[in-house]
Amino acid sequence: MKNTKYVFVTGGVTSSLGKGIIAASLAKLLQARGYSVTIQKLDPYINIDPGTLNPYEHGECYVTDDGAETDLDLGHYERFLNIPTSQSNNVTTGRIYQSVINKERKGEFLGKTVQVIPHITDEIKDRIQILGNTGDYDIVITEIGGTVGDIESLPYVESVRQLLWELGHENAIVIHLTLVPYLAAAGELKTKPTQHSVKMLMQSGVSPDILVCRTEHEISDSIKNKLALFCNVKKEDVIQSIDAETIYDVPNLMLEQGLDKVVLKKLQLQDDKQPDLKIWNAFLKKFKNPKNTVEIGLIGKYVELHDAYKSISEAFIHAGAQNEVNVNINWIHSEDLTIKNVPNKLKKLNGILVAPGFGERGIEGKIEAVRYARENNIPFLGICLGMQMAVIEFSRNVLGYKDANSVEMDSETPHAVIDLMEEQKNIVNYGGTMRLGAWDCSLIEGSKIKNIYKKELISERHRHRYEFNNSYLKQIETAGMIATGTNPETNLVEVVEIPSHPWFVGVQYHPEYKSTVLNPHPLFIDFVKAALEHSLN
């Protein structure tokens, strides 16, 4: 069994410094050197998972093959490493406390007083080591959410302190990501925020092994020396992380700074093999040197926060590079769309994507966007709710069912073309009615979707509650919208398309979750290709 090594990534001074990107970039470099690596995220909020969080609160909810609703950083991990994550890769305070309380109720603590130390910290340590104990990984990188000094993060930092002591310093290290701000008035970079952040971390009994310093300007040797002296690290352990043109540049920037070499040295692992980043850099070259530009409208109701659609925007980057085009996303709020202004707002687009979501806000705008794409032969992709909107729009404007709707929006609709399955209708808890994780889909011969995937059976991730109502299937297909993908066990419709349209596809699943740098999603590749053809005509 492998002697798994652990790398903990903490953050200081401010949130949103990019711990997830640094963790993913380090993992990419270690993987490119031949090591098997995985990353996990510890989130200090009390929600069991982000599944019930409004996207404005926490950005996109990312879904894994095994149905875990997780932090969006897991999307970065998969996109960088090209390996799937699971329930074990995301841990929340809510899940920790729920587990400990359940054990207490069952009497597993034999009458002991249940406390943060040792019971909560023991649970955290167990969760941290679950992936390492499988024997599948040489290195497990653990990103701790929040900022050092936050009350909610203290149990995690204490757990790290204990693990460093238990595992030994050659088996576990800490990378502290911090900010070195530039004060324009003084005309210089300031190290004091980093000094205070490290002092705060050391007060919790944890001394960082490596400092990664986020900065807008180059960090001089004198500043590195100062940071090393005041933060109790060696100069070579002070790593600069300067603002990058794209997150996909960061692995190369970290390689230049020697982050991977420093980590391997501290973990007493060999670093004689140079990282193989040929495919990665080929992607970057295409991404940075596009031959054309396409305008794609993303129609959603959380567009003010782009992170709410993070996987979709990244999938467009991957597919754009594959097609050697720059995909310019036009972020369009569905609440702003009306039957009168849609032609003016959407006329310059080469493709229209109607995004996922929940609830009735902004629904009519999404339906009008679908109608415009359908009637004007603009390439259209509907994802999850977007697919359902396509079915509703078609039912209203082609079949003539003017009051067709989803029971999610109108429980009294006489034409519920989108409905709950019978077995779902009596379930009260939201989570109990969700179709989550990977489900199979059979594709019919001769369909556009089959030509795109070049497979008869695919597996894609889901996150939805309502389904295509099969009692309307015959009428809808007779009118020209065909169900070209279905689940082989339940016969639920997974894909609809309009063969008479140049490119019109709606999918009940979330293809964006499986798009990575090394494997751009075929559906996005073909959609961008169709948008390119539209732009050239």
PDB file of C-alpha atoms in Angstrom, residues 215-493:
ATOM      1  CA  THR A 215       0.403  39.771  -6.159  1.00  0.00           C
ATOM      2  CA  GLU A 216      -0.229  42.162  -9.027  1.00  0.00           C
ATOM      3  CA  HIS A 217       3.484  43.045  -9.316  1.00  0.00           C
ATOM      4  CA  GLU A 218       6.720  41.073  -9.369  1.00  0.00           C
ATOM      5  CA  ILE A 219       8.026  40.260  -5.878  1.00  0.00           C
ATOM      6  CA  SER A 220      11.699  41.229  -5.534  1.00  0.00           C
ATOM      7  CA  ASP A 221      14.378  39.153  -3.809  1.00  0.00           C
ATOM      8  CA  SER A 222      14.491  41.672  -0.956  1.00  0.00           C
ATOM      9  CA  ILE A 223      10.764  41.192  -0.302  1.00  0.00           C
ATOM     10  CA  LYS A 224      11.188  37.413  -0.471  1.00  0.00           C
ATOM     11  CA  ASN A 225      14.011  37.671   2.065  1.00  0.00           C
ATOM     12  CA  LYS A 226      11.853  39.816   4.331  1.00  0.00           C
ATOM     13  CA  LEU A 227       8.924  37.390   4.129  1.00  0.00           C
ATOM     14  CA  ALA A 228      11.230  34.441   4.789  1.00  0.00           C
ATOM     15  CA  LEU A 229      12.710  36.115   7.855  1.00  0.00           C
ATOM     16  CA  PHE A 230       9.446  37.254   9.425  1.00  0.00           C
ATOM     17  CA  CYS A 231       7.389  34.184   8.491  1.00  0.00           C
ATOM     18  CA  ASN A 232       9.913  31.538   9.492  1.00  0.00           C
ATOM     19  CA  VAL A 233      10.394  29.935   6.056  1.00  0.00           C
ATOM     20  CA  LYS A 234      13.320  29.656   3.654  1.00  0.00           C
ATOM     21  CA  LYS A 235      13.601  32.119   0.772  1.00  0.00           C
ATOM     22  CA  GLU A 236      13.100  29.350  -1.818  1.00  0.00           C
ATOM     23  CA  ASP A 237       9.842  28.489  -0.042  1.00  0.00           C
ATOM     24  CA  VAL A 238       8.375  31.914  -0.857  1.00  0.00           C
ATOM     25  CA  ILE A 239       6.520  31.450  -4.139  1.00  0.00           C
ATOM     26  CA  GLN A 240       5.170  34.314  -6.225  1.00  0.00           C
ATOM     27  CA  SER A 241       1.674  33.921  -7.718  1.00  0.00           C
ATOM     28  CA  ILE A 242       1.222  36.894 -10.012  1.00  0.00           C
ATOM     29  CA  ASP A 243      -2.042  37.735 -11.770  1.00  0.00           C
ATOM     30  CA  ALA A 244      -2.456  35.542 -14.850  1.00  0.00           C
ATOM     31  CA  GLU A 245      -4.196  36.053 -18.187  1.00  0.00           C
ATOM     32  CA  THR A 246      -6.135  32.830 -17.598  1.00  0.00           C
ATOM     33  CA  ILE A 247      -6.352  30.282 -14.787  1.00  0.00           C
ATOM     34  CA  TYR A 248      -4.892  27.735 -17.214  1.00  0.00           C
ATOM     35  CA  ASP A 249      -1.608  29.679 -17.170  1.00  0.00           C
ATOM     36  CA  VAL A 250      -1.151  29.060 -13.459  1.00  0.00           C
ATOM     37  CA  PRO A 251       0.421  25.556 -13.680  1.00  0.00           C
ATOM     38  CA  ASN A 252       3.157  26.965 -15.934  1.00  0.00           C
ATOM     39  CA  LEU A 253       3.648  29.959 -13.633  1.00  0.00           C
ATOM     40  CA  MET A 254       3.959  27.629 -10.630  1.00  0.00           C
ATOM     41  CA  LEU A 255       6.387  25.456 -12.598  1.00  0.00           C
ATOM     42  CA  GLU A 256       8.571  28.531 -13.271  1.00  0.00           C
ATOM     43  CA  GLN A 257       8.487  29.362  -9.561  1.00  0.00           C
ATOM     44  CA  GLY A 258       9.429  25.776  -8.631  1.00  0.00           C
ATOM     45  CA  LEU A 259       6.418  25.116  -6.383  1.00  0.00           C
ATOM     46  CA  ASP A 260       6.274  21.435  -7.350  1.00  0.00           C
ATOM     47  CA  LYS A 261      10.005  20.916  -6.717  1.00  0.00           C
ATOM     48  CA  VAL A 262       9.786  22.530  -3.265  1.00  0.00           C
ATOM     49  CA  VAL A 263       6.780  20.356  -2.360  1.00  0.00           C
ATOM     50  CA  LEU A 264       8.472  17.145  -3.514  1.00  0.00           C
ATOM     51  CA  LYS A 265      11.640  18.008  -1.615  1.00  0.00           C
ATOM     52  CA  LYS A 266       9.744  18.596   1.622  1.00  0.00           C
ATOM     53  CA  LEU A 267       7.761  15.368   1.183  1.00  0.00           C
ATOM     54  CA  GLN A 268      10.982  13.481   0.393  1.00  0.00           C
ATOM     55  CA  LEU A 269       9.740  12.376  -3.015  1.00  0.00           C
ATOM     56  CA  GLN A 270      11.790  12.129  -6.226  1.00  0.00           C
ATOM     57  CA  ASP A 271      11.696  15.071  -8.632  1.00  0.00           C
ATOM     58  CA  ASP A 272      13.920  13.659 -11.377  1.00  0.00           C
ATOM     59  CA  LYS A 273      11.111  13.483 -13.951  1.00  0.00           C
ATOM     60  CA  GLN A 274      10.188  16.702 -15.773  1.00  0.00           C
ATOM     61  CA  PRO A 275       6.435  17.475 -15.966  1.00  0.00           C
ATOM     62  CA  ASP A 276       4.840  16.457 -19.260  1.00  0.00           C
ATOM     63  CA  LEU A 277       2.615  19.411 -20.194  1.00  0.00           C
ATOM     64  CA  LYS A 278       2.616  18.996 -24.004  1.00  0.00           C
ATOM     65  CA  ILE A 279      -1.146  18.533 -24.389  1.00  0.00           C
ATOM     66  CA  TRP A 280      -1.848  21.225 -21.799  1.00  0.00           C
ATOM     67  CA  ASN A 281       0.338  23.746 -23.606  1.00  0.00           C
ATOM     68  CA  ALA A 282      -1.112  22.789 -26.995  1.00  0.00           C
ATOM     69  CA  PHE A 283      -4.544  23.674 -25.553  1.00  0.00           C
ATOM     70  CA  LEU A 284      -3.174  26.991 -24.249  1.00  0.00           C
ATOM     71  CA  LYS A 285      -1.666  27.844 -27.639  1.00  0.00           C
ATOM     72  CA  LYS A 286      -4.986  27.279 -29.409  1.00  0.00           C
ATOM     73  CA  PHE A 287      -6.889  29.139 -26.718  1.00  0.00           C
ATOM     74  CA  LYS A 288      -4.645  32.203 -26.981  1.00  0.00           C
ATOM     75  CA  ASN A 289      -4.479  32.249 -30.795  1.00  0.00           C
ATOM     76  CA  PRO A 290      -8.061  31.932 -32.066  1.00  0.00           C
ATOM     77  CA  LYS A 291      -8.756  32.266 -35.786  1.00  0.00           C
ATOM     78  CA  ASN A 292     -12.344  33.461 -35.375  1.00  0.00           C
ATOM     79  CA  THR A 293     -14.792  34.769 -32.774  1.00  0.00           C
ATOM     80  CA  VAL A 294     -18.342  33.614 -32.125  1.00  0.00           C
ATOM     81  CA  GLU A 295     -20.997  35.397 -30.087  1.00  0.00           C
ATOM     82  CA  ILE A 296     -22.964  33.057 -27.836  1.00  0.00           C
ATOM     83  CA  GLY A 297     -25.756  34.232 -25.581  1.00  0.00           C
ATOM     84  CA  LEU A 298     -26.010  32.586 -22.179  1.00  0.00           C
ATOM     85  CA  ILE A 299     -29.591  33.129 -21.018  1.00  0.00           C
ATOM     86  CA  GLY A 300     -29.870  32.732 -17.257  1.00  0.00           C
ATOM     87  CA  LYS A 301     -31.227  34.356 -14.138  1.00  0.00           C
ATOM     88  CA  TYR A 302     -28.005  34.500 -12.081  1.00  0.00           C
ATOM     89  CA  VAL A 303     -25.857  36.118 -14.764  1.00  0.00           C
ATOM     90  CA  GLU A 304     -24.697  38.944 -12.471  1.00  0.00           C
ATOM     91  CA  LEU A 305     -22.504  36.298 -10.804  1.00  0.00           C
ATOM     92  CA  HIS A 306     -20.625  34.488 -13.545  1.00  0.00           C
ATOM     93  CA  ASP A 307     -19.488  31.818 -11.073  1.00  0.00           C
ATOM     94  CA  ALA A 308     -23.111  30.609 -11.011  1.00  0.00           C
ATOM     95  CA  TYR A 309     -22.392  29.134 -14.473  1.00  0.00           C
ATOM     96  CA  LYS A 310     -18.701  28.384 -13.987  1.00  0.00           C
ATOM     97  CA  SER A 311     -18.640  24.926 -15.593  1.00  0.00           C
ATOM     98  CA  ILE A 312     -20.536  26.196 -18.649  1.00  0.00           C
ATOM     99  CA  SER A 313     -18.159  29.127 -19.216  1.00  0.00           C
ATOM    100  CA  GLU A 314     -15.131  26.833 -18.792  1.00  0.00           C
ATOM    101  CA  ALA A 315     -16.640  24.246 -21.180  1.00  0.00           C
ATOM    102  CA  PHE A 316     -16.875  27.030 -23.768  1.00  0.00           C
ATOM    103  CA  ILE A 317     -13.170  27.775 -23.254  1.00  0.00           C
ATOM    104  CA  HIS A 318     -12.299  24.099 -23.858  1.00  0.00           C
ATOM    105  CA  ALA A 319     -14.584  23.794 -26.895  1.00  0.00           C
ATOM    106  CA  GLY A 320     -13.476  27.155 -28.261  1.00  0.00           C
ATOM    107  CA  ALA A 321      -9.821  26.114 -28.164  1.00  0.00           C
ATOM    108  CA  GLN A 322     -10.694  22.843 -29.894  1.00  0.00           C
ATOM    109  CA  ASN A 323     -12.375  24.825 -32.714  1.00  0.00           C
ATOM    110  CA  GLU A 324      -9.667  27.526 -32.629  1.00  0.00           C
ATOM    111  CA  VAL A 325     -12.277  30.207 -31.959  1.00  0.00           C
ATOM    112  CA  ASN A 326     -12.779  32.758 -29.217  1.00  0.00           C
ATOM    113  CA  VAL A 327     -16.182  32.180 -27.614  1.00  0.00           C
ATOM    114  CA  ASN A 328     -17.466  35.550 -26.467  1.00  0.00           C
ATOM    115  CA  ILE A 329     -20.215  34.888 -23.936  1.00  0.00           C
ATOM    116  CA  ASN A 330     -23.006  37.460 -23.883  1.00  0.00           C
ATOM    117  CA  TRP A 331     -24.438  37.261 -20.359  1.00  0.00           C
ATOM    118  CA  ILE A 332     -28.166  37.938 -20.768  1.00  0.00           C
ATOM    119  CA  HIS A 333     -30.589  38.084 -17.839  1.00  0.00           C
ATOM    120  CA  SER A 334     -33.751  36.149 -18.699  1.00  0.00           C
ATOM    121  CA  GLU A 335     -35.881  38.574 -16.673  1.00  0.00           C
ATOM    122  CA  ASP A 336     -34.853  41.332 -19.100  1.00  0.00           C
ATOM    123  CA  LEU A 337     -36.200  39.480 -22.146  1.00  0.00           C
ATOM    124  CA  THR A 338     -39.692  40.127 -23.481  1.00  0.00           C
ATOM    125  CA  ILE A 339     -41.475  39.204 -26.687  1.00  0.00           C
ATOM    126  CA  LYS A 340     -40.864  42.774 -27.909  1.00  0.00           C
ATOM    127  CA  ASN A 341     -37.161  43.202 -27.148  1.00  0.00           C
ATOM    128  CA  VAL A 342     -35.874  39.672 -27.870  1.00  0.00           C
ATOM    129  CA  PRO A 343     -35.129  40.327 -31.576  1.00  0.00           C
ATOM    130  CA  ASN A 344     -33.053  43.394 -30.723  1.00  0.00           C
ATOM    131  CA  LYS A 345     -31.201  41.781 -27.793  1.00  0.00           C
ATOM    132  CA  LEU A 346     -30.410  38.470 -29.537  1.00  0.00           C
ATOM    133  CA  LYS A 347     -29.960  39.467 -33.198  1.00  0.00           C
ATOM    134  CA  LYS A 348     -26.125  39.539 -33.099  1.00  0.00           C
ATOM    135  CA  LEU A 349     -25.761  36.057 -31.604  1.00  0.00           C
ATOM    136  CA  ASN A 350     -24.331  33.014 -33.396  1.00  0.00           C
ATOM    137  CA  GLY A 351     -25.599  30.612 -30.744  1.00  0.00           C
ATOM    138  CA  ILE A 352     -28.029  30.629 -27.818  1.00  0.00           C
ATOM    139  CA  LEU A 353     -27.658  28.585 -24.648  1.00  0.00           C
ATOM    140  CA  VAL A 354     -30.539  28.546 -22.175  1.00  0.00           C
ATOM    141  CA  ALA A 355     -28.998  27.740 -18.824  1.00  0.00           C
ATOM    142  CA  PRO A 356     -30.073  25.506 -15.914  1.00  0.00           C
ATOM    143  CA  GLY A 357     -31.878  26.839 -12.859  1.00  0.00           C
ATOM    144  CA  PHE A 358     -34.749  26.349 -10.449  1.00  0.00           C
ATOM    145  CA  GLY A 359     -37.977  28.295  -9.840  1.00  0.00           C
ATOM    146  CA  GLU A 360     -40.262  30.438 -11.964  1.00  0.00           C
ATOM    147  CA  ARG A 361     -38.342  33.737 -11.987  1.00  0.00           C
ATOM    148  CA  GLY A 362     -37.239  34.658 -15.503  1.00  0.00           C
ATOM    149  CA  ILE A 363     -38.952  31.672 -17.133  1.00  0.00           C
ATOM    150  CA  GLU A 364     -40.919  33.583 -19.776  1.00  0.00           C
ATOM    151  CA  GLY A 365     -37.738  35.300 -20.957  1.00  0.00           C
ATOM    152  CA  LYS A 366     -36.052  31.911 -21.410  1.00  0.00           C
ATOM    153  CA  ILE A 367     -39.045  30.664 -23.415  1.00  0.00           C
ATOM    154  CA  GLU A 368     -38.873  33.713 -25.695  1.00  0.00           C
ATOM    155  CA  ALA A 369     -35.142  33.103 -26.232  1.00  0.00           C
ATOM    156  CA  VAL A 370     -35.885  29.499 -27.260  1.00  0.00           C
ATOM    157  CA  ARG A 371     -38.561  30.700 -29.671  1.00  0.00           C
ATOM    158  CA  TYR A 372     -36.194  33.203 -31.265  1.00  0.00           C
ATOM    159  CA  ALA A 373     -33.501  30.539 -31.739  1.00  0.00           C
ATOM    160  CA  ARG A 374     -35.991  28.043 -33.185  1.00  0.00           C
ATOM    161  CA  GLU A 375     -37.691  30.449 -35.582  1.00  0.00           C
ATOM    162  CA  ASN A 376     -34.474  32.091 -36.787  1.00  0.00           C
ATOM    163  CA  ASN A 377     -32.376  28.945 -37.236  1.00  0.00           C
ATOM    164  CA  ILE A 378     -29.800  30.018 -34.643  1.00  0.00           C
ATOM    165  CA  PRO A 379     -27.856  27.127 -33.067  1.00  0.00           C
ATOM    166  CA  PHE A 380     -29.536  26.335 -29.739  1.00  0.00           C
ATOM    167  CA  LEU A 381     -28.444  24.333 -26.699  1.00  0.00           C
ATOM    168  CA  GLY A 382     -30.778  23.914 -23.726  1.00  0.00           C
ATOM    169  CA  ILE A 383     -29.328  22.439 -20.539  1.00  0.00           C
ATOM    170  CA  CYS A 384     -31.574  20.890 -17.864  1.00  0.00           C
ATOM    171  CA  LEU A 385     -34.210  23.612 -17.281  1.00  0.00           C
ATOM    172  CA  GLY A 386     -33.177  24.978 -20.683  1.00  0.00           C
ATOM    173  CA  MET A 387     -34.255  21.696 -22.288  1.00  0.00           C
ATOM    174  CA  GLN A 388     -37.572  21.872 -20.405  1.00  0.00           C
ATOM    175  CA  MET A 389     -38.120  25.437 -21.641  1.00  0.00           C
ATOM    176  CA  ALA A 390     -37.561  24.195 -25.200  1.00  0.00           C
ATOM    177  CA  VAL A 391     -40.285  21.562 -24.721  1.00  0.00           C
ATOM    178  CA  ILE A 392     -42.690  24.146 -23.244  1.00  0.00           C
ATOM    179  CA  GLU A 393     -41.978  26.662 -26.032  1.00  0.00           C
ATOM    180  CA  PHE A 394     -42.544  24.015 -28.704  1.00  0.00           C
ATOM    181  CA  SER A 395     -45.771  22.859 -27.041  1.00  0.00           C
ATOM    182  CA  ARG A 396     -47.100  26.415 -26.865  1.00  0.00           C
ATOM    183  CA  ASN A 397     -46.085  27.770 -30.250  1.00  0.00           C
ATOM    184  CA  VAL A 398     -46.077  24.679 -32.500  1.00  0.00           C
ATOM    185  CA  LEU A 399     -48.636  22.354 -30.889  1.00  0.00           C
ATOM    186  CA  GLY A 400     -50.825  25.312 -29.934  1.00  0.00           C
ATOM    187  CA  TYR A 401     -51.099  24.522 -26.214  1.00  0.00           C
ATOM    188  CA  LYS A 402     -50.849  28.172 -25.162  1.00  0.00           C
ATOM    189  CA  ASP A 403     -50.974  27.297 -21.447  1.00  0.00           C
ATOM    190  CA  ALA A 404     -48.443  24.446 -21.605  1.00  0.00           C
ATOM    191  CA  ASN A 405     -46.041  24.632 -18.684  1.00  0.00           C
ATOM    192  CA  SER A 406     -44.065  22.768 -16.048  1.00  0.00           C
ATOM    193  CA  VAL A 407     -45.787  21.940 -12.774  1.00  0.00           C
ATOM    194  CA  GLU A 408     -42.767  23.583 -11.141  1.00  0.00           C
ATOM    195  CA  MET A 409     -44.026  26.932 -12.476  1.00  0.00           C
ATOM    196  CA  ASP A 410     -47.783  26.261 -12.581  1.00  0.00           C
ATOM    197  CA  SER A 411     -49.155  23.356 -10.558  1.00  0.00           C
ATOM    198  CA  GLU A 412     -52.578  23.856 -12.162  1.00  0.00           C
ATOM    199  CA  THR A 413     -51.495  23.874 -15.804  1.00  0.00           C
ATOM    200  CA  PRO A 414     -53.841  21.795 -18.022  1.00  0.00           C
ATOM    201  CA  HIS A 415     -50.895  20.800 -20.202  1.00  0.00           C
ATOM    202  CA  ALA A 416     -48.101  19.699 -17.875  1.00  0.00           C
ATOM    203  CA  VAL A 417     -45.548  18.799 -20.530  1.00  0.00           C
ATOM    204  CA  ILE A 418     -42.941  18.868 -17.726  1.00  0.00           C
ATOM    205  CA  ASP A 419     -44.048  17.009 -14.589  1.00  0.00           C
ATOM    206  CA  LEU A 420     -42.938  15.031 -11.558  1.00  0.00           C
ATOM    207  CA  MET A 421     -42.761  11.267 -11.881  1.00  0.00           C
ATOM    208  CA  GLU A 422     -45.581   9.541 -10.004  1.00  0.00           C
ATOM    209  CA  GLU A 423     -43.228   8.078  -7.384  1.00  0.00           C
ATOM    210  CA  GLN A 424     -41.874  11.561  -6.625  1.00  0.00           C
ATOM    211  CA  LYS A 425     -45.160  13.290  -5.936  1.00  0.00           C
ATOM    212  CA  ASN A 426     -45.543  12.254  -2.295  1.00  0.00           C
ATOM    213  CA  ILE A 427     -41.941  12.998  -1.256  1.00  0.00           C
ATOM    214  CA  VAL A 428     -41.657  16.080   0.954  1.00  0.00           C
ATOM    215  CA  ASN A 429     -37.878  16.682   1.249  1.00  0.00           C
ATOM    216  CA  TYR A 430     -36.437  18.465  -1.816  1.00  0.00           C
ATOM    217  CA  GLY A 431     -33.381  16.230  -1.891  1.00  0.00           C
ATOM    218  CA  GLY A 432     -35.554  13.124  -2.036  1.00  0.00           C
ATOM    219  CA  THR A 433     -37.040  14.109  -5.382  1.00  0.00           C
ATOM    220  CA  MET A 434     -33.809  15.034  -7.126  1.00  0.00           C
ATOM    221  CA  ARG A 435     -32.227  12.945  -9.854  1.00  0.00           C
ATOM    222  CA  LEU A 436     -28.537  13.367  -9.004  1.00  0.00           C
ATOM    223  CA  GLY A 437     -25.278  12.056 -10.377  1.00  0.00           C
ATOM    224  CA  ALA A 438     -24.500   9.834 -13.364  1.00  0.00           C
ATOM    225  CA  TRP A 439     -27.379   8.245 -15.309  1.00  0.00           C
ATOM    226  CA  ASP A 440     -27.229   6.294 -18.562  1.00  0.00           C
ATOM    227  CA  CYS A 441     -28.761   7.549 -21.784  1.00  0.00           C
ATOM    228  CA  SER A 442     -29.428   5.562 -24.977  1.00  0.00           C
ATOM    229  CA  LEU A 443     -29.083   7.536 -28.224  1.00  0.00           C
ATOM    230  CA  ILE A 444     -31.072   6.718 -31.359  1.00  0.00           C
ATOM    231  CA  GLU A 445     -29.380   5.956 -34.657  1.00  0.00           C
ATOM    232  CA  GLY A 446     -29.238   8.798 -37.183  1.00  0.00           C
ATOM    233  CA  SER A 447     -29.782  11.551 -34.608  1.00  0.00           C
ATOM    234  CA  LYS A 448     -27.579  14.612 -34.261  1.00  0.00           C
ATOM    235  CA  ILE A 449     -26.757  13.670 -30.656  1.00  0.00           C
ATOM    236  CA  LYS A 450     -25.620  10.170 -31.717  1.00  0.00           C
ATOM    237  CA  ASN A 451     -23.391  11.693 -34.405  1.00  0.00           C
ATOM    238  CA  ILE A 452     -21.900  14.045 -31.821  1.00  0.00           C
ATOM    239  CA  TYR A 453     -21.094  11.400 -29.193  1.00  0.00           C
ATOM    240  CA  LYS A 454     -20.393   8.571 -31.666  1.00  0.00           C
ATOM    241  CA  LYS A 455     -21.746   6.155 -29.040  1.00  0.00           C
ATOM    242  CA  GLU A 456     -25.023   4.347 -28.482  1.00  0.00           C
ATOM    243  CA  LEU A 457     -24.898   4.567 -24.687  1.00  0.00           C
ATOM    244  CA  ILE A 458     -23.579   7.553 -22.740  1.00  0.00           C
ATOM    245  CA  SER A 459     -23.424   8.453 -19.049  1.00  0.00           C
ATOM    246  CA  GLU A 460     -23.985  12.048 -17.933  1.00  0.00           C
ATOM    247  CA  ARG A 461     -24.540  13.835 -14.638  1.00  0.00           C
ATOM    248  CA  HIS A 462     -27.938  15.098 -13.562  1.00  0.00           C
ATOM    249  CA  ARG A 463     -29.333  17.591 -11.087  1.00  0.00           C
ATOM    250  CA  HIS A 464     -33.034  18.102 -11.519  1.00  0.00           C
ATOM    251  CA  ARG A 465     -36.446  17.257 -10.142  1.00  0.00           C
ATOM    252  CA  TYR A 466     -38.966  17.537 -13.003  1.00  0.00           C
ATOM    253  CA  GLU A 467     -39.131  15.373 -16.135  1.00  0.00           C
ATOM    254  CA  PHE A 468     -40.467  15.364 -19.683  1.00  0.00           C
ATOM    255  CA  ASN A 469     -44.060  14.083 -19.488  1.00  0.00           C
ATOM    256  CA  ASN A 470     -44.110  11.034 -21.759  1.00  0.00           C
ATOM    257  CA  SER A 471     -47.898  11.245 -22.208  1.00  0.00           C
ATOM    258  CA  TYR A 472     -47.192  14.164 -24.595  1.00  0.00           C
ATOM    259  CA  LEU A 473     -44.310  12.449 -26.392  1.00  0.00           C
ATOM    260  CA  LYS A 474     -46.267  11.207 -29.429  1.00  0.00           C
ATOM    261  CA  GLN A 475     -47.885  14.605 -30.088  1.00  0.00           C
ATOM    262  CA  ILE A 476     -44.592  16.479 -29.734  1.00  0.00           C
ATOM    263  CA  GLU A 477     -42.707  14.032 -31.985  1.00  0.00           C
ATOM    264  CA  THR A 478     -45.448  14.160 -34.631  1.00  0.00           C
ATOM    265  CA  ALA A 479     -45.065  17.961 -34.684  1.00  0.00           C
ATOM    266  CA  GLY A 480     -41.310  17.734 -35.309  1.00  0.00           C
ATOM    267  CA  MET A 481     -39.434  17.674 -31.973  1.00  0.00           C
ATOM    268  CA  ILE A 482     -37.890  14.237 -31.467  1.00  0.00           C
ATOM    269  CA  ALA A 483     -36.747  12.523 -28.277  1.00  0.00           C
ATOM    270  CA  THR A 484     -33.361  11.213 -29.407  1.00  0.00           C
ATOM    271  CA  GLY A 485     -32.008  10.134 -26.005  1.00  0.00           C
ATOM    272  CA  THR A 486     -33.770   8.213 -23.219  1.00  0.00           C
ATOM    273  CA  ASN A 487     -32.789   6.494 -20.003  1.00  0.00           C
ATOM    274  CA  PRO A 488     -32.821   2.738 -20.759  1.00  0.00           C
ATOM    275  CA  GLU A 489     -34.277   1.771 -17.352  1.00  0.00           C
ATOM    276  CA  THR A 490     -36.939   4.434 -16.760  1.00  0.00           C
ATOM    277  CA  ASN A 491     -37.627   5.489 -20.368  1.00  0.00           C
ATOM    278  CA  LEU A 492     -37.342   9.117 -19.215  1.00  0.00           C
ATOM    279  CA  VAL A 493     -36.492  11.550 -22.016  1.00  0.00           C
TER     280      VAL A 493
END
